[in-house]
């Protein structure tokens, strides 16, 4: 378990996949590639997010008040450069504005630096740039740029904003 101030992160389990799938569907970025949420697996969830084949990917359930409030993924592990990527943080729409996403990301970055010995953790956001920049400010993350029209979601091209945390050794 990884503890934040408001949330706890734990490795996602089979019972979590349908809930995590529904949370991602709320975000409006997943096509209905798996019509039945009870058929979701980590593999097809990662494939839907465009990160299939990442053997380093770890999917965490974000827990708040003993329920699944969202998910966060740590992947793209590069042991040579001691870096990783958080390609996805998603919170249940009914819980937005509670600070759970920010708290979960801060907790995961602390874990990555302290326990995994990473030097750099990047993350991506599909929020509109103004919102993404406001979140980055709360997280104290550096803006690295925008990939315009980076992927297709729900029949529209979506920009991907990149941010990073770097641990000063």
Coordinates of N, CA and C in Angstrom, one line a residue:
X1 N 0.8 -1.2 0.0 CA 0.0 0.0 0.0 C 0.9 1.2 0.0
X2 N 0.4 2.2 -0.7 CA 1.1 3.5 -0.8 C 0.1 4.5 -0.2
X3 N 0.6 5.2 0.8 CA -0.3 6.1 1.5 C -0.1 7.6 1.1
X4 N -1.2 8.3 0.9 CA -1.2 9.7 0.7 C -1.9 10.3 1.9
X5 N -2.2 11.6 1.8 CA -2.9 12.3 2.9 C -4.4 12.0 2.9
X6 N -5.0 11.8 1.7 CA -6.4 11.6 1.6 C -6.7 10.2 1.0
X7 N -5.8 9.6 0.3 CA -6.0 8.3 -0.3 C -5.0 7.3 0.0
X8 N -5.3 6.1 -0.4 CA -4.3 5.0 -0.4 C -4.3 4.4 -1.8
X9 N -3.1 4.0 -2.2 CA -3.0 3.3 -3.5 C -2.6 1.8 -3.2
X10 N -3.3 0.9 -3.9 CA -2.9 -0.5 -3.8 C -3.0 -1.1 -5.2
X11 N -2.2 -2.1 -5.4 CA -2.2 -2.8 -6.7 C -3.7 -3.2 -7.1
X12 N -4.1 -2.9 -8.3 CA -5.4 -3.2 -8.7 C -5.6 -4.8 -8.8
X13 N -6.7 -5.2 -8.4 CA -7.1 -6.7 -8.4 C -8.2 -6.9 -9.4
X14 N -8.4 -8.2 -9.7 CA -9.4 -8.6 -10.6 C -10.8 -8.0 -10.3
X15 N -11.1 -7.9 -9.1 CA -12.4 -7.4 -8.7 C -12.5 -5.9 -9.0
X16 N -11.4 -5.2 -9.2 CA -11.4 -3.7 -9.5 C -11.6 -3.4 -10.9
X17 N -11.3 -4.3 -11.8 CA -11.3 -4.0 -13.3 C -12.6 -3.4 -13.8
X18 N -13.7 -4.0 -13.5 CA -15.0 -3.4 -14.0 C -15.2 -2.0 -13.5
X19 N -14.9 -1.7 -12.2 CA -15.0 -0.3 -11.7 C -14.0 0.6 -12.4
X20 N -12.8 0.2 -12.5 CA -11.8 1.0 -13.2 C -12.2 1.3 -14.6
X21 N -12.7 0.3 -15.3 CA -13.2 0.5 -16.7 C -14.3 1.5 -16.8
X22 N -15.2 1.5 -15.9 CA -16.3 2.4 -15.9 C -15.8 3.8 -15.6
X23 N -14.8 4.0 -14.7 CA -14.3 5.3 -14.4 C -13.6 5.9 -15.6
X24 N -12.9 5.0 -16.4 CA -12.2 5.5 -17.6 C -13.3 5.8 -18.7
X25 N -14.4 5.1 -18.7 CA -15.4 5.4 -19.7 C -16.0 6.8 -19.3
X26 N -16.1 7.1 -18.1 CA -16.7 8.5 -17.7 C -15.8 9.6 -18.2
X27 N -14.5 9.3 -18.4 CA -13.6 10.4 -18.8 C -13.8 10.7 -20.3
X28 N -14.4 9.8 -21.0 CA -14.7 10.1 -22.4 C -13.5 9.9 -23.3
X29 N -12.5 9.1 -22.9 CA -11.3 8.9 -23.8 C -11.2 7.5 -24.3
X30 N -12.0 6.5 -23.7 CA -12.0 5.1 -24.2 C -13.1 4.8 -25.1
X31 N -12.8 4.1 -26.2 CA -13.8 3.6 -27.1 C -14.4 2.4 -26.4
X32 N -15.5 1.9 -26.7 CA -16.1 0.7 -26.2 C -15.4 -0.5 -26.7
X33 N -14.2 -0.7 -26.5 CA -13.5 -1.9 -27.0 C -13.8 -3.1 -26.3
X34 N -14.2 -3.0 -25.1 CA -14.7 -4.2 -24.3 C -16.1 -3.8 -23.8
X35 N -17.1 -4.3 -24.6 CA -18.5 -3.9 -24.2 C -19.0 -4.2 -22.9
X36 N -18.5 -5.3 -22.3 CA -18.9 -5.8 -21.0 C -17.8 -5.5 -20.0
X37 N -18.1 -4.6 -19.0 CA -17.0 -4.3 -18.0 C -16.5 -5.5 -17.2
X38 N -17.3 -6.5 -17.2 CA -16.9 -7.7 -16.4 C -15.9 -8.6 -17.2
X39 N -15.6 -8.2 -18.5 CA -14.6 -8.9 -19.3 C -13.3 -8.2 -19.3
X40 N -13.2 -7.1 -18.6 CA -12.0 -6.3 -18.6 C -10.8 -7.0 -17.9
X41 N -9.6 -6.9 -18.4 CA -8.4 -7.4 -17.8 C -7.4 -6.3 -17.8
X42 N -6.3 -6.4 -17.1 CA -5.3 -5.4 -17.1 C -4.7 -5.3 -18.5
X43 N -4.6 -6.3 -19.3 CA -4.0 -6.3 -20.6 C -4.9 -5.5 -21.6
X44 N -6.2 -5.7 -21.6 CA -7.0 -4.9 -22.5 C -7.3 -3.5 -22.0
X45 N -7.2 -3.3 -20.7 CA -7.3 -1.9 -20.2 C -6.0 -1.1 -20.7
X46 N -4.8 -1.7 -20.5 CA -3.6 -1.0 -21.0 C -3.6 -0.8 -22.5
X47 N -4.1 -1.8 -23.2 CA -4.2 -1.7 -24.7 C -5.1 -0.5 -25.1
X48 N -6.3 -0.4 -24.4 CA -7.2 0.7 -24.7 C -6.5 2.1 -24.4
X49 N -5.6 2.1 -23.5 CA -4.9 3.4 -23.1 C -3.7 3.6 -24.0
X50 N -3.4 2.6 -24.9 CA -2.3 2.8 -25.8 C -0.9 2.4 -25.2
X51 N -0.9 1.6 -24.1 CA 0.3 1.3 -23.5 C 0.4 -0.3 -23.3
X52 N -0.2 -1.0 -24.3 CA -0.1 -2.4 -24.3 C 1.4 -2.8 -24.4
X53 N 1.7 -3.9 -23.8 CA 3.1 -4.4 -24.0 C 4.1 -3.8 -23.0
X54 N 3.7 -2.9 -22.2 CA 4.6 -2.3 -21.2 C 4.7 -3.3 -20.0
X55 N 5.7 -4.0 -20.0 CA 5.9 -5.1 -19.0 C 6.2 -4.5 -17.6
X56 N 6.5 -3.2 -17.5 CA 6.8 -2.5 -16.3 C 5.5 -1.9 -15.7
X57 N 4.4 -1.8 -16.4 CA 3.2 -1.1 -16.0 C 2.6 -1.8 -14.7
X58 N 2.3 -0.9 -13.8 CA 1.6 -1.3 -12.6 C 0.4 -0.4 -12.4
X59 N -0.8 -1.1 -12.3 CA -2.0 -0.4 -12.2 C -2.4 -0.4 -10.7
X60 N -2.7 0.8 -10.2 CA -3.0 1.0 -8.8 C -4.5 1.5 -8.7
X61 N -5.2 0.9 -7.8 CA -6.5 1.4 -7.4 C -6.3 2.5 -6.4
X62 N -7.0 3.6 -6.6 CA -6.9 4.7 -5.7 C -8.1 4.5 -4.7
X63 N -7.8 4.3 -3.5 CA -8.8 4.0 -2.5 C -9.1 5.3 -1.6
X64 N -10.4 5.6 -1.4 CA -10.8 6.7 -0.5 C -12.0 6.2 0.2
X65 N -12.0 6.4 1.5 CA -13.1 5.9 2.3 C -13.5 4.5 2.0
X66 N -12.5 3.6 1.8 CA -12.7 2.2 1.6 C -13.4 1.8 0.3
X67 N -13.4 2.7 -0.7 CA -14.0 2.4 -2.0 C -13.0 2.8 -3.1
X68 N -13.1 2.2 -4.2 CA -12.3 2.5 -5.4 C -12.8 3.9 -5.9
X69 N -11.8 4.9 -5.8 CA -12.2 6.2 -6.2 C -11.6 6.5 -7.6
X70 N -10.6 5.7 -8.0 CA -10.0 6.0 -9.3 C -8.8 5.0 -9.6
X71 N -8.0 5.3 -10.5 CA -6.9 4.5 -10.8 C -5.7 5.4 -11.3
X72 N -4.5 4.8 -11.1 CA -3.3 5.5 -11.5 C -2.4 4.4 -12.0
X73 N -1.6 4.7 -13.0 CA -0.7 3.7 -13.6 C 0.7 4.3 -13.6
X74 N 1.6 3.4 -13.2 CA 3.1 3.7 -13.3 C 3.7 2.7 -14.2
X75 N 4.3 3.2 -15.3 CA 4.8 2.4 -16.3 C 6.0 3.0 -17.0
X76 N 6.3 2.5 -18.1 CA 7.4 3.0 -18.9 C 8.8 3.0 -18.2
X77 N 8.9 2.0 -17.3 CA 10.1 2.0 -16.5 C 11.4 1.8 -17.3
X78 N 12.4 2.6 -17.0 CA 13.7 2.6 -17.7 C 14.8 2.5 -16.6
X79 N 15.2 1.3 -16.3 CA 16.2 1.1 -15.2 C 17.5 1.8 -15.5
X80 N 17.9 2.0 -16.8 CA 19.2 2.6 -17.1 C 19.1 4.1 -16.7
X81 N 18.0 4.7 -17.1 CA 17.9 6.2 -16.8 C 17.1 6.5 -15.5
X82 N 16.7 5.4 -14.8 CA 16.0 5.5 -13.5 C 14.8 6.4 -13.7
X83 N 14.0 6.1 -14.7 CA 12.8 7.0 -15.0 C 11.6 6.1 -15.2
X84 N 10.4 6.7 -15.1 CA 9.1 6.1 -15.3 C 8.1 7.1 -15.8
X85 N 7.0 6.6 -16.1 CA 5.9 7.5 -16.6 C 4.6 7.2 -15.9
X86 N 3.8 8.2 -15.6 CA 2.5 8.0 -15.1 C 1.6 8.4 -16.3
X87 N 1.1 7.4 -17.1 CA 0.4 7.8 -18.3 C -1.1 8.0 -18.0
X88 N -1.6 7.7 -16.8 CA -3.0 7.8 -16.6 C -3.3 8.0 -15.1
X89 N -4.1 9.0 -14.8 CA -4.7 9.1 -13.5 C -6.2 9.5 -13.7
X90 N -7.1 8.7 -13.2 CA -8.5 9.0 -13.5 C -9.3 8.8 -12.1
X91 N -10.1 9.8 -11.9 CA -10.9 9.8 -10.6 C -12.4 9.7 -11.0
X92 N -13.2 9.0 -10.2 CA -14.6 8.9 -10.4 C -15.2 10.3 -10.5
X93 N -16.0 10.6 -11.5 CA -16.6 11.9 -11.7 C -17.3 12.4 -10.4
X94 N -17.9 11.6 -9.7 CA -18.6 12.0 -8.5 C -17.7 12.4 -7.4
X95 N -16.4 12.2 -7.5 CA -15.5 12.5 -6.5 C -14.5 13.6 -6.9
X96 N -14.7 14.2 -8.1 CA -13.8 15.2 -8.6 C -13.9 16.4 -7.7
X97 N -12.7 17.1 -7.6 CA -12.7 18.3 -6.8 C -12.3 18.0 -5.3
X98 N -12.1 16.8 -4.9 CA -11.8 16.4 -3.6 C -10.3 16.4 -3.4
X99 N -9.5 16.5 -4.4 CA -8.0 16.5 -4.3 C -7.4 15.1 -4.3
X100 N -8.3 14.1 -4.7 CA -7.8 12.7 -4.7 C -6.7 12.5 -5.7
X101 N -6.9 13.0 -6.9 CA -6.0 12.8 -8.0 C -4.6 13.4 -7.7
X102 N -4.6 14.6 -7.2 CA -3.3 15.3 -6.8 C -2.6 14.5 -5.7
X103 N -3.4 14.1 -4.7 CA -2.8 13.4 -3.5 C -2.3 12.0 -4.0
X104 N -3.0 11.3 -4.9 CA -2.5 10.0 -5.4 C -1.2 10.2 -6.2
X105 N -1.2 11.2 -7.0 CA 0.0 11.4 -7.8 C 1.2 11.8 -6.9
X106 N 1.0 12.7 -5.9 CA 2.1 13.0 -5.0 C 2.6 11.8 -4.3
X107 N 1.7 10.9 -3.8 CA 2.1 9.7 -3.1 C 2.8 8.7 -4.0
X108 N 2.4 8.6 -5.3 CA 3.1 7.7 -6.2 C 4.5 8.2 -6.6
X109 N 4.6 9.5 -6.7 CA 5.9 10.1 -7.1 C 6.9 9.9 -5.9
X110 N 6.4 10.1 -4.6 CA 7.2 9.9 -3.5 C 7.7 8.5 -3.4
X111 N 6.8 7.5 -3.6 CA 7.1 6.1 -3.7 C 8.1 5.8 -4.7
X112 N 7.9 6.3 -5.9 CA 8.9 6.1 -7.0 C 10.3 6.6 -6.7
X113 N 10.4 7.8 -6.1 CA 11.7 8.3 -5.7 C 12.3 7.5 -4.5
X114 N 11.5 7.4 -3.5 CA 12.0 6.8 -2.2 C 12.3 5.3 -2.3
X115 N 11.3 4.6 -2.8 CA 11.4 3.1 -2.8 C 11.9 2.4 -4.0
X116 N 11.6 3.1 -5.2 CA 12.1 2.5 -6.4 C 13.4 3.1 -6.9
X117 N 13.8 4.2 -6.2 CA 15.1 4.8 -6.5 C 15.1 5.5 -7.9
X118 N 14.0 6.0 -8.3 CA 13.9 6.7 -9.6 C 14.5 8.1 -9.5
X119 N 14.9 8.6 -10.6 CA 15.5 9.9 -10.7 C 14.4 10.9 -11.3
X120 N 13.6 10.3 -12.2 CA 12.6 11.1 -13.0 C 11.3 10.4 -13.1
X121 N 10.2 11.1 -12.9 CA 8.9 10.6 -13.2 C 8.1 11.6 -14.0
X122 N 7.7 11.2 -15.2 CA 6.9 12.0 -16.1 C 5.5 11.7 -16.0
X123 N 4.6 12.6 -16.3 CA 3.2 12.2 -16.4 C 2.6 13.0 -17.5
X124 N 1.5 12.5 -18.0 CA 0.8 13.1 -19.1 C -0.6 13.4 -18.7
X125 N -1.2 14.4 -19.4 CA -2.6 14.9 -19.1 C -3.3 15.2 -20.4
X126 N -4.6 14.8 -20.4 CA -5.4 15.2 -21.6 C -6.4 16.3 -21.2
X127 N -6.3 16.8 -20.0 CA -7.1 18.0 -19.6 C -6.8 19.1 -20.6
X128 N -7.7 20.1 -20.7 CA -7.4 21.3 -21.4 C -6.1 21.9 -20.8
X129 N -5.3 22.5 -21.6 CA -4.0 23.0 -21.1 C -4.1 23.9 -19.8
X130 N -5.1 24.8 -19.7 CA -5.2 25.6 -18.6 C -5.4 24.8 -17.3
X131 N -6.3 23.8 -17.4 CA -6.5 22.9 -16.2 C -5.3 22.1 -15.9
X132 N -4.6 21.6 -16.9 CA -3.4 20.8 -16.7 C -2.3 21.6 -16.1
X133 N -2.2 22.8 -16.5 CA -1.2 23.7 -15.9 C -1.5 24.0 -14.4
X134 N -2.8 24.2 -14.1 CA -3.2 24.4 -12.7 C -2.9 23.2 -11.8
X135 N -3.1 22.0 -12.3 CA -2.8 20.8 -11.6 C -1.3 20.6 -11.4
X136 N -0.6 20.9 -12.5 CA 0.9 20.8 -12.4 C 1.5 21.7 -11.4
X137 N 0.9 22.9 -11.2 CA 1.3 23.9 -10.2 C 1.1 23.3 -8.8
X138 N -0.1 22.7 -8.6 CA -0.4 22.0 -7.3 C 0.6 20.9 -7.0
X139 N 1.0 20.2 -8.1 CA 1.9 19.1 -7.9 C 3.4 19.5 -7.9
X140 N 3.6 20.7 -8.2 CA 5.0 21.2 -8.4 C 5.8 20.4 -9.4
X141 N 5.1 20.2 -10.6 CA 5.7 19.5 -11.7 C 6.1 20.5 -12.8
X142 N 7.1 20.2 -13.6 CA 7.5 21.1 -14.6 C 6.8 20.7 -15.9
X143 N 6.4 21.7 -16.7 CA 5.7 21.5 -17.9 C 6.8 21.3 -19.0
X144 N 6.6 20.2 -19.8 CA 7.6 19.9 -20.8 C 7.1 20.1 -22.2
X145 N 5.8 20.2 -22.4 CA 5.4 20.4 -23.8 C 4.0 19.8 -24.0
X146 N 3.5 20.0 -25.2 CA 2.3 19.4 -25.7 C 2.5 18.7 -27.0
X147 N 1.9 17.5 -27.1 CA 1.9 16.8 -28.3 C 0.5 17.0 -28.9
X148 N 0.4 17.8 -29.9 CA -0.9 18.1 -30.5 C -1.5 16.9 -31.2
X149 N -2.8 16.7 -31.0 CA -3.5 15.6 -31.7 C -2.8 14.3 -31.5
X150 N -2.4 14.0 -30.3 CA -1.5 12.8 -30.0 C -2.3 11.5 -30.2
X151 N -3.6 11.5 -29.9 CA -4.3 10.2 -30.1 C -5.8 10.5 -30.3
X152 N -6.4 9.5 -30.8 CA -7.8 9.6 -31.2 C -8.7 9.0 -30.1
X153 N -9.6 9.7 -29.5 CA -10.5 9.2 -28.5 C -11.9 9.8 -28.7
X154 N -12.9 8.9 -28.8 CA -14.3 9.2 -29.0 C -14.4 10.1 -30.2
X155 N -13.8 9.7 -31.3 CA -13.9 10.4 -32.6 C -13.3 11.8 -32.7
X156 N -12.4 12.1 -31.8 CA -11.7 13.4 -31.8 C -10.3 13.3 -31.5
X157 N -9.4 14.2 -32.0 CA -8.0 14.1 -31.7 C -7.8 14.9 -30.4
X158 N -7.0 14.3 -29.6 CA -6.8 14.8 -28.2 C -5.3 15.2 -28.0
X159 N -5.1 16.4 -27.5 CA -3.7 16.8 -27.2 C -3.3 16.2 -25.9
X160 N -2.0 15.9 -25.8 CA -1.4 15.3 -24.7 C -0.3 16.2 -24.1
X161 N -0.5 16.7 -22.9 CA 0.4 17.6 -22.2 C 1.4 16.8 -21.4
X162 N 2.7 17.1 -21.4 CA 3.7 16.4 -20.7 C 4.3 17.2 -19.5
X163 N 4.5 16.6 -18.4 CA 5.0 17.2 -17.2 C 6.0 16.2 -16.6
X164 N 6.9 16.7 -15.7 CA 7.8 15.8 -15.1 C 8.2 16.3 -13.7
X165 N 8.6 15.3 -12.9 CA 9.2 15.5 -11.6 C 10.6 15.0 -11.7
X166 N 11.6 15.7 -11.2 CA 13.0 15.3 -11.2 C 13.5 15.4 -9.8
X167 N 14.1 14.3 -9.3 CA 14.7 14.3 -8.0 C 16.1 14.7 -8.1
X168 N 16.4 15.7 -7.3 CA 17.8 16.2 -7.3 C 18.6 15.3 -6.4
X169 N 19.6 14.6 -7.0 CA 20.4 13.6 -6.3 C 21.6 14.3 -5.6

